[in-house]
Amino acid sequence: MTDTRTLHYFVWWDEEKQLGLEPTRSAILRDGNLTEELLIQMGTHPDTWFLPDKPNRMNNYRQDREAMKNGAWTGIPPLVPEDVVILSSSGAIRDRSKEILAPADIGVARLYRVFLRLADAIANGEEPSALYSNPMTIAGTHFLVPEGKTWKDFVPEHVPLKKKEAPATASNKESQPA
């Protein structure tokens, strides 16, 4: 969203159930502690991110050290996902120069490239393709892709990211006709 704020997208898939349709969609959100009511309670809803009575970085996510001594692994209130704590506890801008990615992190590296292209689009005065006016309304879909089709045939509103042009280098400048 900005240099210091982000949104998280959760994706579920099932070969048989249409997860984006009610009542399944609401059940998944409820089971994953992702209903609007629970997000507000946890302090992870955009309207509650910085309220002092909600678990946040400033109050150590209301971590209970006594509960940890008695067996609660993280000591964090049960509705605050530990992933949120890990992601936000590193600070507003993480020093990625010390990050060590494994082969399983190829998706992370690709996502970083997507974010960089989106940032470049904004810097160039373009509207980024991933901009949503209300991200709380995003819903999933489900379909089997028949042979000869691609997933893009079923998502007509998909806007592909523009590929970044490679900068001219001395070697490819010399081989170009004048």
PDB file of C-alpha atoms in Angstrom, residues 3-167:
ATOM      1  CA  ASP A   3       6.453   2.114   1.990  1.00  0.00           C
ATOM      2  CA  THR A   4       5.408   1.145   5.504  1.00  0.00           C
ATOM      3  CA  ARG A   5       1.948  -0.477   5.178  1.00  0.00           C
ATOM      4  CA  THR A   6       0.888  -3.683   3.508  1.00  0.00           C
ATOM      5  CA  LEU A   7      -2.126  -5.876   2.985  1.00  0.00           C
ATOM      6  CA  HIS A   8      -2.104  -9.650   3.090  1.00  0.00           C
ATOM      7  CA  TYR A   9      -4.044 -11.815   0.703  1.00  0.00           C
ATOM      8  CA  PHE A  10      -5.088 -15.270   1.785  1.00  0.00           C
ATOM      9  CA  VAL A  11      -5.788 -17.780  -0.967  1.00  0.00           C
ATOM     10  CA  TRP A  12      -7.690 -21.034  -0.517  1.00  0.00           C
ATOM     11  CA  TRP A  13      -8.314 -23.609  -3.195  1.00  0.00           C
ATOM     12  CA  ASP A  14     -10.395 -26.735  -3.326  1.00  0.00           C
ATOM     13  CA  GLU A  15     -10.892 -29.013  -6.307  1.00  0.00           C
ATOM     14  CA  GLU A  16     -14.577 -29.574  -5.540  1.00  0.00           C
ATOM     15  CA  LYS A  17     -15.969 -26.744  -3.385  1.00  0.00           C
ATOM     16  CA  GLN A  18     -16.666 -23.257  -4.697  1.00  0.00           C
ATOM     17  CA  LEU A  19     -14.868 -21.504  -1.857  1.00  0.00           C
ATOM     18  CA  GLY A  20     -15.654 -17.971  -3.019  1.00  0.00           C
ATOM     19  CA  LEU A  21     -19.413 -18.506  -2.658  1.00  0.00           C
ATOM     20  CA  GLU A  22     -21.549 -18.292   0.486  1.00  0.00           C
ATOM     21  CA  PRO A  23     -21.853 -19.911   2.952  1.00  0.00           C
ATOM     22  CA  THR A  24     -18.418 -21.520   2.384  1.00  0.00           C
ATOM     23  CA  ARG A  25     -16.608 -18.181   2.026  1.00  0.00           C
ATOM     24  CA  SER A  26     -17.850 -16.920   5.421  1.00  0.00           C
ATOM     25  CA  ALA A  27     -17.020 -20.243   7.090  1.00  0.00           C
ATOM     26  CA  ILE A  28     -13.434 -20.098   5.800  1.00  0.00           C
ATOM     27  CA  LEU A  29     -13.009 -16.512   6.985  1.00  0.00           C
ATOM     28  CA  ARG A  30     -14.471 -17.404  10.383  1.00  0.00           C
ATOM     29  CA  ASP A  31     -12.279 -20.516  10.758  1.00  0.00           C
ATOM     30  CA  GLY A  32      -9.213 -18.523   9.764  1.00  0.00           C
ATOM     31  CA  ASN A  33     -10.004 -15.699  12.224  1.00  0.00           C
ATOM     32  CA  LEU A  34     -10.424 -13.361   9.242  1.00  0.00           C
ATOM     33  CA  THR A  35     -13.956 -12.021   9.653  1.00  0.00           C
ATOM     34  CA  GLU A  36     -14.200  -8.247   9.914  1.00  0.00           C
ATOM     35  CA  GLU A  37     -15.302  -8.557  13.562  1.00  0.00           C
ATOM     36  CA  LEU A  38     -12.272 -10.703  14.474  1.00  0.00           C
ATOM     37  CA  LEU A  39      -9.860  -8.489  12.528  1.00  0.00           C
ATOM     38  CA  ILE A  40     -11.137  -5.488  14.502  1.00  0.00           C
ATOM     39  CA  GLN A  41     -10.807  -7.437  17.766  1.00  0.00           C
ATOM     40  CA  MET A  42      -7.218  -8.459  16.882  1.00  0.00           C
ATOM     41  CA  GLY A  43      -6.208  -4.962  15.805  1.00  0.00           C
ATOM     42  CA  THR A  44      -5.371  -6.169  12.289  1.00  0.00           C
ATOM     43  CA  HIS A  45      -8.258  -4.411  10.516  1.00  0.00           C
ATOM     44  CA  PRO A  46      -7.199  -1.180   8.732  1.00  0.00           C
ATOM     45  CA  ASP A  47      -9.465   0.843  11.056  1.00  0.00           C
ATOM     46  CA  THR A  48      -7.717  -0.519  14.182  1.00  0.00           C
ATOM     47  CA  TRP A  49      -4.030  -0.861  13.243  1.00  0.00           C
ATOM     48  CA  PHE A  50      -2.777   1.804  15.606  1.00  0.00           C
ATOM     49  CA  LEU A  51      -5.283   1.763  18.460  1.00  0.00           C
ATOM     50  CA  PRO A  52      -3.422   1.447  21.791  1.00  0.00           C
ATOM     51  CA  ASP A  53      -5.792  -1.163  23.239  1.00  0.00           C
ATOM     52  CA  LYS A  54      -5.209  -3.577  20.333  1.00  0.00           C
ATOM     53  CA  PRO A  55      -2.226  -5.933  20.052  1.00  0.00           C
ATOM     54  CA  ASN A  56       0.487  -4.089  18.135  1.00  0.00           C
ATOM     55  CA  ARG A  57       4.206  -3.502  17.988  1.00  0.00           C
ATOM     56  CA  MET A  58       4.071  -0.686  20.549  1.00  0.00           C
ATOM     57  CA  ASN A  59       2.634  -2.961  23.293  1.00  0.00           C
ATOM     58  CA  ASN A  60       4.595  -6.085  22.279  1.00  0.00           C
ATOM     59  CA  TYR A  61       1.381  -7.556  20.855  1.00  0.00           C
ATOM     60  CA  ARG A  62       0.128  -7.940  24.438  1.00  0.00           C
ATOM     61  CA  GLN A  63       2.479 -10.872  24.859  1.00  0.00           C
ATOM     62  CA  ASP A  64       2.022 -12.598  28.209  1.00  0.00           C
ATOM     63  CA  ARG A  65       5.384 -13.886  29.516  1.00  0.00           C
ATOM     64  CA  GLU A  66       3.710 -15.579  32.489  1.00  0.00           C
ATOM     65  CA  ALA A  67       1.484 -17.538  30.096  1.00  0.00           C
ATOM     66  CA  MET A  68       4.641 -18.566  28.218  1.00  0.00           C
ATOM     67  CA  LYS A  69       6.154 -19.941  31.426  1.00  0.00           C
ATOM     68  CA  ASN A  70       2.961 -21.971  31.899  1.00  0.00           C
ATOM     69  CA  GLY A  71       3.058 -23.551  28.450  1.00  0.00           C
ATOM     70  CA  ALA A  72       1.536 -21.014  26.034  1.00  0.00           C
ATOM     71  CA  TRP A  73       4.121 -21.163  23.245  1.00  0.00           C
ATOM     72  CA  THR A  74       4.081 -17.495  22.103  1.00  0.00           C
ATOM     73  CA  GLY A  75       2.183 -15.818  24.925  1.00  0.00           C
ATOM     74  CA  ILE A  76       0.275 -13.868  22.285  1.00  0.00           C
ATOM     75  CA  PRO A  77      -3.523 -13.569  22.574  1.00  0.00           C
ATOM     76  CA  PRO A  78      -5.156 -16.452  20.704  1.00  0.00           C
ATOM     77  CA  LEU A  79      -6.742 -14.347  17.970  1.00  0.00           C
ATOM     78  CA  VAL A  80      -3.518 -12.618  16.920  1.00  0.00           C
ATOM     79  CA  PRO A  81      -1.824 -14.738  14.257  1.00  0.00           C
ATOM     80  CA  GLU A  82       1.853 -15.211  14.992  1.00  0.00           C
ATOM     81  CA  ASP A  83       2.632 -14.470  11.332  1.00  0.00           C
ATOM     82  CA  VAL A  84       1.310 -10.922  11.787  1.00  0.00           C
ATOM     83  CA  VAL A  85       3.625 -10.447  14.753  1.00  0.00           C
ATOM     84  CA  ILE A  86       6.663 -11.764  12.875  1.00  0.00           C
ATOM     85  CA  LEU A  87       5.966  -9.654   9.799  1.00  0.00           C
ATOM     86  CA  SER A  88       5.318  -6.416  11.633  1.00  0.00           C
ATOM     87  CA  SER A  89       7.923  -6.781  14.388  1.00  0.00           C
ATOM     88  CA  SER A  90      10.785  -6.340  11.933  1.00  0.00           C
ATOM     89  CA  GLY A  91       9.912  -2.668  11.593  1.00  0.00           C
ATOM     90  CA  ALA A  92       8.465  -0.452   8.929  1.00  0.00           C
ATOM     91  CA  ILE A  93      11.169  -1.128   6.348  1.00  0.00           C
ATOM     92  CA  ARG A  94      13.043  -4.418   6.621  1.00  0.00           C
ATOM     93  CA  ASP A  95      16.733  -4.658   5.683  1.00  0.00           C
ATOM     94  CA  ARG A  96      16.474  -7.283   2.946  1.00  0.00           C
ATOM     95  CA  SER A  97      20.215  -7.203   2.228  1.00  0.00           C
ATOM     96  CA  LYS A  98      20.644  -9.703   5.095  1.00  0.00           C
ATOM     97  CA  GLU A  99      17.829 -11.970   3.909  1.00  0.00           C
ATOM     98  CA  ILE A 100      18.841 -15.496   2.923  1.00  0.00           C
ATOM     99  CA  LEU A 101      16.357 -17.124   0.548  1.00  0.00           C
ATOM    100  CA  ALA A 102      16.165 -20.865  -0.056  1.00  0.00           C
ATOM    101  CA  PRO A 103      15.008 -22.557  -3.294  1.00  0.00           C
ATOM    102  CA  ALA A 104      11.536 -22.858  -1.759  1.00  0.00           C
ATOM    103  CA  ASP A 105      11.420 -19.039  -1.633  1.00  0.00           C
ATOM    104  CA  ILE A 106      11.280 -18.613  -5.424  1.00  0.00           C
ATOM    105  CA  GLY A 107       7.701 -17.348  -5.020  1.00  0.00           C
ATOM    106  CA  VAL A 108       8.957 -14.717  -2.557  1.00  0.00           C
ATOM    107  CA  ALA A 109      11.599 -13.524  -5.039  1.00  0.00           C
ATOM    108  CA  ARG A 110       9.008 -13.330  -7.830  1.00  0.00           C
ATOM    109  CA  LEU A 111       6.623 -11.432  -5.578  1.00  0.00           C
ATOM    110  CA  TYR A 112       9.396  -8.932  -4.757  1.00  0.00           C
ATOM    111  CA  ARG A 113       9.845  -8.357  -8.508  1.00  0.00           C
ATOM    112  CA  VAL A 114       6.107  -7.768  -8.902  1.00  0.00           C
ATOM    113  CA  PHE A 115       6.187  -5.232  -6.063  1.00  0.00           C
ATOM    114  CA  LEU A 116       9.153  -3.467  -7.653  1.00  0.00           C
ATOM    115  CA  ARG A 117       7.329  -3.243 -11.010  1.00  0.00           C
ATOM    116  CA  LEU A 118       4.284  -1.826  -9.228  1.00  0.00           C
ATOM    117  CA  ALA A 119       6.482   0.751  -7.483  1.00  0.00           C
ATOM    118  CA  ASP A 120       8.067   1.660 -10.824  1.00  0.00           C
ATOM    119  CA  ALA A 121       4.609   2.095 -12.353  1.00  0.00           C
ATOM    120  CA  ILE A 122       3.627   4.488  -9.579  1.00  0.00           C
ATOM    121  CA  ALA A 123       6.930   6.379  -9.890  1.00  0.00           C
ATOM    122  CA  ASN A 124       6.237   6.788 -13.634  1.00  0.00           C
ATOM    123  CA  GLY A 125       2.776   8.215 -12.928  1.00  0.00           C
ATOM    124  CA  GLU A 126       0.969   5.072 -14.075  1.00  0.00           C
ATOM    125  CA  GLU A 127      -1.851   3.399 -12.196  1.00  0.00           C
ATOM    126  CA  PRO A 128      -0.533   0.059 -10.909  1.00  0.00           C
ATOM    127  CA  SER A 129      -2.413  -2.995 -12.131  1.00  0.00           C
ATOM    128  CA  ALA A 130      -2.832  -4.344  -8.594  1.00  0.00           C
ATOM    129  CA  LEU A 131      -4.608  -1.276  -7.236  1.00  0.00           C
ATOM    130  CA  TYR A 132      -7.981  -1.994  -5.644  1.00  0.00           C
ATOM    131  CA  SER A 133     -10.224   0.716  -4.292  1.00  0.00           C
ATOM    132  CA  ASN A 134     -11.511  -1.619  -1.560  1.00  0.00           C
ATOM    133  CA  PRO A 135      -9.354  -4.705  -0.952  1.00  0.00           C
ATOM    134  CA  MET A 136     -11.833  -6.008   1.647  1.00  0.00           C
ATOM    135  CA  THR A 137     -14.164  -6.942  -1.255  1.00  0.00           C
ATOM    136  CA  ILE A 138     -11.790  -9.333  -3.036  1.00  0.00           C
ATOM    137  CA  ALA A 139     -13.354 -12.772  -3.475  1.00  0.00           C
ATOM    138  CA  GLY A 140     -11.967 -15.972  -4.907  1.00  0.00           C
ATOM    139  CA  THR A 141     -13.217 -18.037  -7.779  1.00  0.00           C
ATOM    140  CA  HIS A 142     -13.031 -21.709  -8.714  1.00  0.00           C
ATOM    141  CA  PHE A 143     -12.897 -23.460 -12.065  1.00  0.00           C
ATOM    142  CA  LEU A 144     -11.155 -26.245 -13.960  1.00  0.00           C
ATOM    143  CA  VAL A 145      -9.200 -24.979 -16.936  1.00  0.00           C
ATOM    144  CA  PRO A 146     -10.008 -27.060 -20.016  1.00  0.00           C
ATOM    145  CA  GLU A 147      -7.291 -27.977 -22.472  1.00  0.00           C
ATOM    146  CA  GLY A 148      -6.590 -25.157 -24.907  1.00  0.00           C
ATOM    147  CA  LYS A 149      -7.561 -22.427 -22.402  1.00  0.00           C
ATOM    148  CA  THR A 150      -5.605 -20.551 -19.730  1.00  0.00           C
ATOM    149  CA  TRP A 151      -6.711 -19.250 -16.351  1.00  0.00           C
ATOM    150  CA  LYS A 152      -6.721 -15.762 -17.891  1.00  0.00           C
ATOM    151  CA  ASP A 153      -9.694 -16.771 -20.085  1.00  0.00           C
ATOM    152  CA  PHE A 154     -11.778 -17.061 -16.888  1.00  0.00           C
ATOM    153  CA  VAL A 155     -10.660 -13.831 -15.231  1.00  0.00           C
ATOM    154  CA  PRO A 156     -11.492 -11.118 -17.773  1.00  0.00           C
ATOM    155  CA  GLU A 157     -10.721  -8.294 -15.342  1.00  0.00           C
ATOM    156  CA  HIS A 158      -7.109  -9.505 -14.915  1.00  0.00           C
ATOM    157  CA  VAL A 159      -4.637  -6.796 -15.881  1.00  0.00           C
ATOM    158  CA  PRO A 160      -1.167  -8.178 -16.611  1.00  0.00           C
ATOM    159  CA  LEU A 161       1.825  -6.347 -15.235  1.00  0.00           C
ATOM    160  CA  LYS A 162       3.926  -4.584 -17.836  1.00  0.00           C
ATOM    161  CA  LYS A 163       7.327  -6.152 -18.283  1.00  0.00           C
ATOM    162  CA  LYS A 164      10.203  -3.896 -17.400  1.00  0.00           C
ATOM    163  CA  GLU A 165      12.402  -3.058 -20.382  1.00  0.00           C
ATOM    164  CA  ALA A 166      16.007  -4.085 -19.984  1.00  0.00           C
ATOM    165  CA  PRO A 167      18.327  -1.074 -19.728  1.00  0.00           C
TER     166      PRO A 167
END
